[in-house]
Tab-separated table of C-alpha atoms and ligand atoms in Angstrom:
chain	number	residue	atom	x	y	z
C	1	MET	CA	77.427	-100.743	22.437
C	2	MET	CA	77.238	-98.659	19.241
C	3	LEU	CA	73.452	-99.112	19.359
C	4	ALA	CA	73.049	-97.693	22.866
C	5	ALA	CA	72.709	-93.939	23.473
C	6	THR	CA	75.787	-92.137	22.145
C	7	PRO	CA	76.472	-88.487	21.267
C	8	VAL	CA	76.477	-89.218	17.516
C	9	GLU	CA	73.240	-87.303	16.980
C	10	ASP	CA	74.487	-84.224	18.855
C	11	ASP	CA	77.769	-84.350	16.955
C	12	LEU	CA	76.082	-84.453	13.562
C	13	ARG	CA	73.649	-81.719	14.528
C	14	HIS	CA	76.466	-79.447	15.660
C	15	LEU	CA	78.430	-80.063	12.462
C	16	CYS	CA	75.439	-79.352	10.212
C	17	ASP	CA	73.645	-76.579	12.082
C	18	ARG	CA	76.464	-74.700	13.763
C	19	ILE	CA	79.307	-75.160	11.267
C	20	GLY	CA	77.176	-75.734	8.170
C	21	GLY	CA	78.176	-76.261	4.536
C	22	ARG	CA	81.979	-76.523	4.335
C	23	PRO	CA	83.569	-76.432	0.900
C	24	THR	CA	87.299	-77.091	0.974
C	25	GLY	CA	89.140	-73.807	1.403
C	26	SER	CA	86.297	-72.135	3.304
C	27	ARG	CA	86.434	-70.947	6.896
C	28	ALA	CA	83.682	-73.410	7.773
C	29	CYS	CA	85.813	-76.283	6.460
C	30	ASP	CA	88.720	-75.178	8.669
C	31	ARG	CA	86.420	-74.866	11.650
C	32	SER	CA	85.037	-78.367	11.081
C	33	VAL	CA	88.588	-79.803	11.067
C	34	ASP	CA	89.441	-78.033	14.342
C	35	TRP	CA	86.160	-79.080	15.924
C	36	PHE	CA	86.649	-82.751	15.054
C	37	LEU	CA	90.268	-82.610	16.254
C	38	GLU	CA	89.019	-81.580	19.677
C	39	LYS	CA	86.232	-84.175	19.573
C	40	PHE	CA	88.599	-87.054	18.744
C	41	ARG	CA	90.818	-85.973	21.650
C	42	GLN	CA	87.837	-85.877	23.991
C	43	ALA	CA	86.771	-89.270	22.642
C	44	GLY	CA	89.968	-90.767	24.059
C	45	ALA	CA	91.922	-91.371	20.854
C	46	ASP	CA	95.587	-92.086	21.576
C	47	LEU	CA	96.641	-89.536	18.985
C	48	ALA	CA	94.803	-86.902	16.957
C	49	TRP	CA	96.469	-84.502	14.565
C	50	THR	CA	96.039	-82.619	11.299
C	51	GLU	CA	98.112	-82.749	8.129
C	52	PRO	CA	98.189	-80.152	5.357
C	53	PHE	CA	97.996	-81.050	1.680
C	54	PRO	CA	97.805	-78.989	-1.492
C	55	VAL	CA	94.646	-78.251	-3.479
C	56	PRO	CA	95.678	-77.174	-6.994
C	57	HIS	CA	93.101	-74.410	-7.632
C	58	ARG	CA	90.839	-72.330	-5.422
C	59	TRP	CA	87.177	-71.991	-6.421
C	60	GLU	CA	84.539	-70.756	-4.020
C	61	GLY	CA	81.103	-70.021	-5.383
C	62	ASP	CA	79.720	-66.537	-5.017
C	63	ARG	CA	76.774	-64.966	-6.814
C	64	THR	CA	75.193	-66.622	-9.848
C	65	ALA	CA	72.431	-64.775	-11.718
C	66	ALA	CA	70.556	-65.607	-14.912
C	67	ARG	CA	67.888	-63.425	-16.484
C	68	VAL	CA	66.061	-63.635	-19.795
C	69	VAL	CA	66.161	-60.199	-21.431
C	70	THR	CA	64.561	-61.004	-24.833
C	71	PRO	CA	61.712	-61.578	-25.724
C	72	GLU	CA	60.529	-60.749	-22.184
C	73	GLU	CA	62.361	-60.042	-18.930
C	74	ALA	CA	62.336	-63.106	-16.673
C	75	PRO	CA	64.654	-63.984	-13.780
C	76	LEU	CA	65.755	-67.620	-13.550
C	77	ASP	CA	67.188	-69.483	-10.570
C	78	ALA	CA	70.703	-70.679	-11.282
C	79	VAL	CA	73.811	-71.843	-9.484
C	80	ALA	CA	77.325	-72.068	-10.904
C	81	MET	CA	78.969	-75.429	-11.415
C	82	PRO	CA	82.153	-75.721	-9.350
C	83	TYR	CA	85.264	-74.555	-11.232
C	84	SER	CA	83.063	-72.663	-13.680
C	85	ALA	CA	84.828	-69.768	-15.375
C	86	THR	CA	83.578	-66.416	-14.119
C	87	THR	CA	81.900	-63.763	-16.276
C	88	PRO	CA	82.733	-60.055	-16.417
C	89	LYS	CA	80.975	-58.051	-13.709
C	90	GLY	CA	77.422	-57.423	-14.797
C	91	GLY	CA	77.487	-60.664	-16.777
C	92	LEU	CA	77.353	-61.526	-20.454
C	93	GLU	CA	74.302	-61.128	-22.622
C	94	ARG	CA	74.031	-63.762	-25.356
C	95	ASP	CA	71.634	-65.771	-27.485
C	96	VAL	CA	70.552	-69.109	-26.054
C	97	VAL	CA	70.838	-72.231	-28.229
C	98	PHE	CA	69.173	-75.430	-27.051
C	99	ILE	CA	71.618	-78.263	-27.649
C	100	GLY	CA	69.476	-81.199	-26.442
C	101	ALA	CA	71.517	-83.961	-24.814
C	102	GLY	CA	74.726	-82.470	-26.230
C	103	SER	CA	75.673	-85.335	-28.577
C	104	ALA	CA	78.215	-84.848	-31.359
C	105	GLU	CA	75.371	-84.908	-33.928
C	106	GLU	CA	73.406	-82.233	-32.076
C	107	PHE	CA	76.470	-80.004	-31.941
C	108	GLU	CA	77.053	-80.553	-35.657
C	109	ARG	CA	73.458	-79.747	-36.539
C	110	ALA	CA	73.551	-76.487	-34.568
C	111	GLY	CA	76.724	-75.502	-36.440
C	112	ALA	CA	77.712	-71.841	-36.565
C	113	ARG	CA	74.818	-70.753	-34.336
C	114	LEU	CA	76.856	-71.976	-31.350
C	115	ARG	CA	79.625	-69.429	-31.765
C	116	GLY	CA	79.342	-66.873	-28.974
C	117	ALA	CA	76.083	-68.388	-27.694
C	118	LEU	CA	75.020	-69.739	-24.332
C	119	LEU	CA	74.267	-73.427	-24.855
C	120	LEU	CA	71.356	-74.945	-23.013
C	121	LEU	CA	71.859	-78.631	-22.239
C	122	ASP	CA	68.953	-80.933	-21.392
C	123	SER	CA	69.031	-83.388	-18.445
C	124	LYS	CA	67.084	-86.380	-17.264
C	125	VAL	CA	65.954	-86.387	-13.654
C	126	LEU	CA	68.514	-88.207	-11.494
C	127	VAL	CA	67.006	-91.211	-9.802
C	128	THR	CA	69.703	-93.874	-9.491
C	129	PHE	CA	73.475	-94.021	-9.002
C	130	GLU	CA	73.700	-95.111	-12.658
C	131	ASP	CA	71.953	-91.871	-13.694
C	132	LEU	CA	74.440	-89.889	-11.633
C	133	PHE	CA	77.464	-91.655	-13.126
C	134	GLY	CA	75.997	-91.167	-16.578
C	135	ASP	CA	75.676	-87.464	-15.936
C	136	TYR	CA	79.275	-87.169	-14.726
C	137	LEU	CA	80.568	-89.217	-17.632
C	138	ARG	CA	78.862	-87.117	-20.330
C	139	MET	CA	80.186	-83.727	-19.202
C	140	PRO	CA	83.869	-83.841	-20.266
C	141	ALA	CA	83.002	-84.455	-23.952
C	142	ILE	CA	80.266	-81.804	-23.888
C	143	MET	CA	82.656	-79.219	-22.456
C	144	GLN	CA	85.134	-80.040	-25.210
C	145	ARG	CA	82.517	-79.715	-27.948
C	146	ALA	CA	81.233	-76.444	-26.520
C	147	GLU	CA	84.711	-74.986	-26.356
C	148	ALA	CA	85.560	-76.169	-29.864
C	149	ALA	CA	82.341	-74.597	-31.166
C	150	GLY	CA	83.293	-71.247	-29.645
C	151	ALA	CA	80.342	-71.155	-27.230
C	152	ALA	CA	80.237	-68.464	-24.546
C	153	GLY	CA	78.987	-70.735	-21.788
C	154	ILE	CA	76.911	-73.771	-20.835
C	155	LEU	CA	73.597	-73.746	-19.019
C	156	VAL	CA	72.289	-77.081	-17.772
C	157	VAL	CA	68.632	-77.884	-17.180
C	158	GLY	CA	68.531	-79.016	-13.543
C	159	ALA	CA	68.290	-82.776	-13.109
C	160	ARG	CA	66.182	-82.483	-9.954
C	161	ASP	CA	62.470	-81.924	-9.638
C	162	ARG	CA	60.746	-79.170	-7.715
C	163	HIS	CA	63.209	-76.383	-8.320
C	164	LEU	CA	65.948	-77.982	-6.233
C	165	LEU	CA	69.366	-76.390	-6.724
C	166	TYR	CA	72.584	-78.349	-6.336
C	167	ARG	CA	76.302	-78.169	-7.038
C	168	HIS	CA	77.366	-80.485	-9.794
C	169	ILE	CA	81.028	-80.747	-10.664
C	170	ALA	CA	82.206	-81.209	-14.229
C	171	THR	CA	85.989	-81.195	-13.783
C	172	PHE	CA	88.256	-82.882	-11.252
C	173	GLY	CA	89.567	-79.755	-9.655
C	174	TRP	CA	90.814	-77.888	-12.699
C	175	PRO	CA	89.259	-74.654	-13.963
C	176	ALA	CA	86.581	-75.196	-16.610
C	177	PRO	CA	87.110	-73.394	-19.920
C	178	LEU	CA	83.677	-71.701	-19.876
C	179	PRO	CA	81.112	-70.278	-17.472
C	180	MET	CA	78.780	-73.127	-16.536
C	181	ALA	CA	75.609	-72.974	-14.480
C	182	ILE	CA	72.703	-75.207	-13.544
C	183	LEU	CA	69.208	-73.778	-13.885
C	184	ALA	CA	66.412	-74.885	-11.587
C	185	ARG	CA	64.685	-77.612	-13.625
C	186	GLU	CA	61.414	-75.749	-14.185
C	187	ASP	CA	63.287	-72.606	-15.240
C	188	GLY	CA	65.535	-74.614	-17.535
C	189	LEU	CA	62.635	-76.392	-19.224
C	190	ARG	CA	60.860	-73.069	-19.741
C	191	LEU	CA	63.992	-71.613	-21.281
C	192	ALA	CA	64.337	-74.661	-23.553
C	193	ARG	CA	60.764	-74.234	-24.817
C	194	MET	CA	61.317	-70.540	-25.453
C	195	ALA	CA	64.643	-71.102	-27.214
C	196	GLN	CA	63.061	-73.632	-29.567
C	197	GLU	CA	60.260	-71.173	-30.362
C	198	GLY	CA	62.286	-68.119	-31.280
C	199	ARG	CA	65.211	-65.912	-30.386
C	200	VAL	CA	66.034	-65.734	-26.664
C	201	ARG	CA	68.732	-63.577	-25.150
C	202	LEU	CA	69.929	-64.195	-21.631
C	203	ARG	CA	72.203	-62.369	-19.227
C	204	LEU	CA	74.414	-64.690	-17.174
C	205	GLU	CA	76.615	-63.605	-14.313
C	206	VAL	CA	78.905	-66.028	-12.495
C	207	ALA	CA	81.031	-64.675	-9.666
C	208	ALA	CA	83.452	-66.891	-7.727
C	209	ARG	CA	86.551	-66.464	-5.604
C	210	THR	CA	89.267	-68.153	-7.593
C	211	GLY	CA	92.979	-68.436	-7.027
C	212	PRO	CA	96.116	-70.540	-7.237
C	213	ALA	CA	97.028	-73.626	-5.205
C	214	TYR	CA	96.443	-73.487	-1.463
C	215	ARG	CA	96.588	-75.850	1.482
C	216	SER	CA	93.758	-77.595	3.228
C	217	ARG	CA	94.030	-80.118	6.069
C	218	ASN	CA	93.086	-83.721	6.791
C	219	LEU	CA	92.296	-84.815	10.313
C	220	LEU	CA	93.807	-88.080	11.590
C	221	ALA	CA	93.282	-89.931	14.854
C	222	GLU	CA	94.349	-93.337	16.157
C	223	ILE	CA	93.514	-96.123	18.491
C	224	ARG	CA	96.950	-97.740	18.753
C	225	GLY	CA	97.258	-101.475	18.214
C	226	ARG	CA	98.305	-103.718	21.135
C	227	ASP	CA	100.410	-106.159	19.170
C	228	ARG	CA	101.309	-104.701	15.759
C	229	PRO	CA	100.833	-100.967	16.227
C	230	GLU	CA	102.873	-100.245	13.098
C	231	GLU	CA	100.238	-101.982	10.948
C	232	ILE	CA	97.259	-99.809	10.096
C	233	VAL	CA	93.603	-100.333	9.310
C	234	LEU	CA	92.375	-96.986	8.045
C	235	ALA	CA	88.746	-95.854	8.226
C	236	GLY	CA	88.072	-92.777	6.115
C	237	ALA	CA	85.259	-90.359	5.337
C	238	HIS	CA	85.368	-86.904	3.789
C	239	LEU	CA	84.487	-83.965	5.961
C	240	ASP	CA	84.201	-81.274	3.286
C	241	SER	CA	80.848	-80.707	1.590
C	242	TRP	CA	79.272	-78.397	-0.943
C	243	ASP	CA	77.804	-75.193	0.305
C	244	LEU	CA	74.123	-75.048	-0.632
C	245	GLY	CA	73.104	-77.526	2.064
C	246	THR	CA	74.964	-78.426	5.255
C	247	GLY	CA	76.522	-81.738	4.184
C	248	ALA	CA	74.526	-84.071	6.433
C	249	LEU	CA	74.245	-87.105	4.147
C	250	ASP	CA	77.301	-86.171	2.101
C	251	ASN	CA	79.154	-86.762	4.267
C	252	GLY	CA	78.784	-85.438	7.805
C	253	ALA	CA	76.871	-88.523	8.902
C	254	ASN	CA	79.772	-90.865	8.211
C	255	CYS	CA	82.258	-88.498	9.882
C	256	ALA	CA	80.101	-88.471	13.016
C	257	MET	CA	79.870	-92.267	12.765
C	258	LEU	CA	83.676	-92.648	12.692
C	259	LEU	CA	84.022	-90.369	15.711
C	260	ASP	CA	81.453	-92.506	17.518
C	261	ILE	CA	83.408	-95.665	16.683
C	262	ALA	CA	86.647	-94.126	18.000
C	263	ARG	CA	84.841	-93.147	21.193
C	264	GLN	CA	83.488	-96.655	21.724
C	265	MET	CA	86.816	-98.314	20.934
C	266	ALA	CA	88.648	-96.025	23.352
C	267	ALA	CA	86.135	-96.911	26.070
C	268	LEU	CA	86.539	-100.670	25.604
C	269	GLY	CA	89.630	-101.023	27.748
C	270	THR	CA	91.130	-103.444	25.251
C	271	ARG	CA	92.848	-102.752	21.960
C	272	PRO	CA	92.805	-104.427	18.577
C	273	ARG	CA	95.978	-106.129	17.371
C	274	ARG	CA	96.668	-103.478	14.703
C	275	THR	CA	96.266	-99.717	14.902
C	276	VAL	CA	92.923	-98.346	13.728
C	277	ARG	CA	93.509	-94.939	12.134
C	278	PHE	CA	90.605	-92.625	11.456
C	279	ALA	CA	90.939	-90.142	8.589
C	280	LEU	CA	88.569	-87.269	7.909
C	281	PHE	CA	89.678	-86.015	4.508
C	282	THR	CA	88.909	-82.665	2.953
C	283	GLY	CA	89.287	-81.781	-0.734
C	284	GLU	CA	87.163	-84.784	-1.734
C	285	GLU	CA	84.478	-82.904	-3.619
C	286	GLN	CA	87.075	-80.997	-5.643
C	287	GLY	CA	88.900	-84.117	-6.829
C	288	MET	CA	89.816	-86.362	-3.865
C	289	PHE	CA	92.824	-84.171	-3.028
C	290	GLY	CA	92.852	-84.962	0.711
C	291	SER	CA	93.252	-88.697	0.220
C	292	LEU	CA	95.768	-88.034	-2.567
C	293	GLY	CA	97.728	-85.827	-0.143
C	294	TYR	CA	97.549	-88.584	2.462
C	295	VAL	CA	98.960	-91.330	0.232
C	296	ARG	CA	101.756	-89.017	-0.900
C	297	ALA	CA	102.697	-88.062	2.661
C	298	HIS	CA	102.431	-91.649	3.946
C	299	ARG	CA	103.982	-93.521	1.035
C	300	PRO	CA	106.714	-95.137	3.195
C	301	GLU	CA	103.928	-96.517	5.406
C	302	LEU	CA	101.612	-97.816	2.703
C	303	ASP	CA	103.080	-101.334	2.777
C	304	ARG	CA	101.876	-101.495	6.366
C	305	HIS	CA	98.305	-100.423	5.584
C	306	ALA	CA	96.429	-103.687	6.050
C	307	ALA	CA	93.181	-102.232	4.695
C	308	VAL	CA	91.373	-98.982	3.996
C	309	ALA	CA	87.583	-98.644	4.326
C	310	ILE	CA	85.774	-95.546	3.043
C	311	PHE	CA	82.260	-94.433	4.021
C	312	ASP	CA	80.512	-91.864	1.817
C	313	ILE	CA	76.879	-92.587	0.910
C	314	GLY	CA	74.673	-91.048	3.576
C	315	THR	CA	72.680	-92.971	6.146
C	316	GLY	CA	71.117	-95.764	4.048
C	317	ARG	CA	71.846	-99.199	5.527
C	318	PHE	CA	75.158	-100.803	4.547
C	319	THR	CA	74.463	-103.598	2.100
C	320	GLY	CA	78.045	-104.813	1.742
C	321	PHE	CA	81.382	-103.520	0.536
C	322	SER	CA	82.876	-102.727	-2.823
C	323	LEU	CA	86.202	-104.574	-2.852
C	324	GLY	CA	88.106	-102.210	-5.148
C	325	GLY	CA	88.250	-104.839	-7.877
C	326	ARG	CA	89.854	-107.429	-5.612
C	327	GLU	CA	88.089	-110.767	-5.229
C	328	ASP	CA	90.933	-111.875	-2.910
C	329	LEU	CA	89.642	-109.508	-0.196
C	330	ARG	CA	86.272	-111.254	0.043
C	331	PRO	CA	87.117	-113.979	2.609
C	332	GLN	CA	88.739	-111.520	4.986
C	333	VAL	CA	85.915	-108.982	4.741
C	334	ALA	CA	83.273	-111.687	5.182
C	335	GLY	CA	85.193	-113.059	8.164
C	336	ALA	CA	85.497	-109.646	9.781
C	337	LEU	CA	81.737	-109.100	9.472
C	338	ARG	CA	80.721	-112.483	10.884
C	339	GLY	CA	79.475	-110.999	14.154
C	340	VAL	CA	76.917	-108.770	12.390
C	341	GLU	CA	75.715	-111.136	9.671
C	342	GLY	CA	72.081	-110.524	10.660
C	343	TYR	CA	72.292	-106.872	9.546
C	344	GLY	CA	72.453	-107.782	5.882
C	345	ALA	CA	75.747	-106.131	4.955
C	346	GLY	CA	77.004	-109.200	3.128
C	347	ARG	CA	76.637	-108.340	-0.567
C	348	HIS	CA	80.220	-107.576	-1.554
C	349	THR	CA	81.118	-106.588	-5.114
C	350	ALA	CA	84.526	-106.815	-6.794
C	351	ASP	CA	84.013	-103.560	-8.719
C	352	ALA	CA	86.051	-100.360	-8.865
C	353	PHE	CA	85.093	-96.805	-9.783
C	354	VAL	CA	86.210	-93.175	-9.632
C	355	GLY	CA	84.064	-91.481	-7.027
C	356	THR	CA	85.475	-91.257	-3.541
C	357	ASP	CA	88.552	-91.386	-1.308
C	358	ASN	CA	89.480	-95.038	-1.894
C	359	TYR	CA	90.689	-94.020	-5.368
C	360	ASP	CA	94.291	-93.128	-4.529
C	361	PHE	CA	94.639	-96.133	-2.223
C	362	LEU	CA	93.536	-98.334	-5.113
C	363	LEU	CA	96.102	-96.621	-7.350
C	364	GLU	CA	98.729	-97.434	-4.713
C	365	GLY	CA	97.712	-101.098	-4.498
C	366	VAL	CA	96.482	-100.827	-0.898
C	367	PRO	CA	93.539	-103.165	-0.101
C	368	ASN	CA	90.568	-100.802	-0.207
C	369	LEU	CA	86.855	-101.028	0.505
C	370	VAL	CA	83.931	-98.669	0.022
C	371	ALA	CA	80.732	-99.231	1.963
C	372	SER	CA	77.795	-99.892	-0.384
C	373	GLN	CA	74.593	-98.453	1.023
C	374	ALA	CA	70.888	-98.553	0.382
C	375	GLN	CA	70.120	-95.490	-1.721
C	376	ALA	CA	67.449	-94.308	0.775
C	377	ASN	CA	67.198	-90.508	0.430
C	378	TYR	CA	70.804	-90.001	-0.692
C	379	MET	CA	70.278	-89.246	-4.375
C	380	GLU	CA	67.347	-86.881	-3.969
C	381	ASN	CA	69.424	-84.668	-1.653
C	382	TYR	CA	72.824	-85.202	-3.273
C	383	HIS	CA	74.900	-81.984	-3.283
C	384	ALA	CA	71.643	-80.047	-2.954
C	385	SER	CA	70.323	-77.306	-0.723
C	386	SER	CA	68.189	-80.011	0.910
C	387	ASP	CA	71.153	-82.025	2.291
C	388	THR	CA	70.531	-80.988	5.900
C	389	PHE	CA	70.449	-82.588	9.356
C	390	ASP	CA	66.741	-83.488	9.191
C	391	LYS	CA	67.505	-85.893	6.281
C	392	ALA	CA	69.806	-88.107	8.359
C	393	ASP	CA	68.272	-91.403	9.465
C	394	LEU	CA	69.850	-91.633	12.910
C	395	ARG	CA	68.636	-95.161	13.602
C	396	GLU	CA	70.225	-96.505	10.444
C	397	LEU	CA	73.347	-94.460	11.131
C	398	LYS	CA	73.745	-96.221	14.456
C	399	VAL	CA	73.251	-99.662	12.913
C	400	ASN	CA	75.841	-98.735	10.290
C	401	GLY	CA	78.160	-97.695	13.098
C	402	ALA	CA	77.848	-101.150	14.645
C	403	ILE	CA	78.595	-102.805	11.296
C	404	ALA	CA	81.568	-100.530	10.552
C	405	ALA	CA	83.015	-100.962	14.048
C	406	THR	CA	82.779	-104.744	13.705
C	407	LEU	CA	84.443	-104.637	10.296
C	408	LEU	CA	87.301	-102.411	11.491
C	409	TRP	CA	87.883	-104.471	14.593
C	410	GLY	CA	87.814	-107.672	12.566
C	411	LEU	CA	90.291	-106.321	10.004
C	412	ALA	CA	92.544	-105.095	12.795
C	413	GLU	CA	92.451	-108.512	14.508
C	414	SER	CA	92.620	-110.738	11.439
C	415	PRO	CA	95.660	-113.077	11.548
C	416	GLU	CA	96.332	-112.781	7.805
C	417	ARG	CA	96.359	-109.668	5.718
C	418	PRO	CA	96.063	-109.314	1.936
C	419	ALA	CA	99.147	-108.097	0.117
C	420	ARG	CA	99.647	-104.662	-1.398
C	421	GLN	CA	99.508	-104.891	-5.173
C	422	GLY	CA	102.276	-103.865	-7.545
C	423	ARG	CA	101.747	-101.658	-10.593
C	424	ALA	CA	101.069	-104.535	-13.005
C	425	GLU	CA	98.367	-105.976	-10.730
C	426	ILE	CA	96.803	-102.551	-10.252
C	427	ALA	CA	96.729	-102.042	-14.016
C	428	GLU	CA	95.009	-105.414	-14.355
C	429	VAL	CA	92.316	-104.327	-11.838
C	430	MET	CA	91.802	-101.123	-13.844
C	431	ARG	CA	91.385	-103.055	-17.067
C	432	ARG	CA	89.139	-105.771	-15.676
C	433	THR	CA	86.737	-103.456	-13.827
C	434	GLY	CA	86.475	-100.744	-16.484
C	435	LEU	CA	88.126	-98.280	-14.110
C	436	ALA	CA	90.669	-97.476	-16.825
C	437	ASP	CA	87.885	-96.258	-19.146
C	438	GLN	CA	86.413	-94.064	-16.413
C	439	MET	CA	89.830	-92.559	-15.725
C	440	LYS	CA	90.237	-91.779	-19.436
C	441	THR	CA	86.813	-90.133	-19.642
C	442	PHE	CA	87.489	-87.976	-16.579
C	443	GLY	CA	90.949	-86.926	-17.758
C	444	LEU	CA	92.692	-88.855	-14.963
C	445	TRP	CA	94.512	-91.392	-17.113
C	446	ALA	CA	97.566	-89.350	-18.102
C	447	GLU	CA	98.719	-88.765	-14.531
C	448	TRP	CA	98.589	-92.520	-13.849
C	449	GLU	CA	100.344	-93.319	-17.104
C	450	LYS	CA	103.066	-90.728	-16.437
C	451	LYS	CA	103.411	-92.111	-12.896
C	452	GLU	CA	102.497	-88.779	-11.331
C	453	ARG	CA	99.644	-90.396	-9.426
C	454	GLY	CA	99.594	-93.997	-8.176
C	455	ARG	CA	102.194	-96.645	-7.518
C	456	PRO	CA	105.151	-96.218	-9.864
C	457	ASP	CA	106.547	-99.773	-9.643
F	501	ZN	ZN1	80.688	-87.607	-0.652
C-alpha cells in the first residue's frame, strides 16, 4: 500500500518549496512543526501534539563576508560555521596564515605568526561517510589549538567541489571561541596559494543572531496500540534543517515518509498490538536537543519504549539497521523485516556512533535503531545549498516507506521485546563500539560521566 500513489511527494514538495530551510529557532522551523501537526491530524492519527524543550544557545546565521585586501582586492564566497563567534561590524582585517591540515606539528611550526591571524585550514573533498566523520572529529582539537595560539579566527577551505557552500558544525550547540567560516573550495585554494607566496590580509565579517537559551518544539503523533497501548515503538526523524538549502534529503524526506506511514496505518482499520509513536524532532542539527528533551520529558515512560527507530540519511535505499551496539536486537529486527526481505534491507550492524537522534535513547538504554542507507546523492548535497526537493529520489523514498512501515509494524506486534539496559550495560556498549572515544572527542563525555545526560543507574 505504501508503494501505491500517496501524497508523500506533495508533502515533501510543500515542506521544501513553501516552508524551505528551517534551522531550529527560525520562523520556518515553527511553521514546519505547525504544518506537520495539522497533517498528522488529517492523516487520522489518534493523537498529535507538540512538546517544548530547551535549546541552550541561539545562533542564526546572518551575513558572512570575506574579502582579500592585500596584495589585491578580491571578494571570496564564505559562509559562517554554526555557533561561530561574530566579528565587530565591518569585520576584522588580519593576516592570513595557512595552517595545512591543522596538526599539532603544523601549529608548532607556525609559532608566533598565528597570534592575531586568521588561520586557513585545508580540507579534503568529502566523498564518504568516513570522510565526514573524520572532518567532524578533527575540529575540536583544531579549535583548541587555534584558541591557545591566540588566533583571531579560522577559515576552512571548502570540502566540496564546484563552489558549493554548506553549513558545517564544529561544536555541539555551544558557542565557538572564535569566528569560523567556510570558504568556497576554489576561493579557499586560491587564498592558500596566495598565503604561501607572500603576505595576505583579509577582511572577515561574520554576523549572526545569537542569544541565550530558548524553547523549540517536537511534534508527536500516535497510532494507539490495540492490546498494549502503554508500550511504545517510536519512529523518529528530525524536521529541522540548515538554511542554505531546503532540507530535502536532510531530513525532510524521512519526515514525509513517517507521515505517509501514519496515514497508511490509520487507514488500515486494524491496529498493531503496541502503540506506534511518531516523533519529528527539532534541534537535531544543533546538538540533538529535541531528542534529548524528549527523553527527559518521558523518562517515566522509557521502560515501556519497546524500540526506537531513527531515519536520517536522505532517500538512498535502506540497506539494514544500525543496532546501537546491541547484537541482542538482531533476531527481533530481522523477524520484523521478514515480509520485505526482497528489498535488501538485511545488513544490520551492531555499531554505535554520535550523529543523530538515537543518541539519547542509547544513553538511556532504550533499544535503538538507525536506518543505514545507500549513500546515493546524500553526501554531495549534505548541509549544502543544493539540498533541495529535486534531489529526492521519490521512488526509493516510497520503497523505504514500505520497509520502515513493515519494521514498525513488526516491532509493535512482536511477542517479545528486548530489555532496557542499565548504566553498566550502556557503558559496556560505549566501550565496545568506540562510542566512548567519540563522546570524548566531541566534548560529550563529561555530561554522561556526571550523570547529567543518560541513564543515571
Ligand atoms: Zn540529519
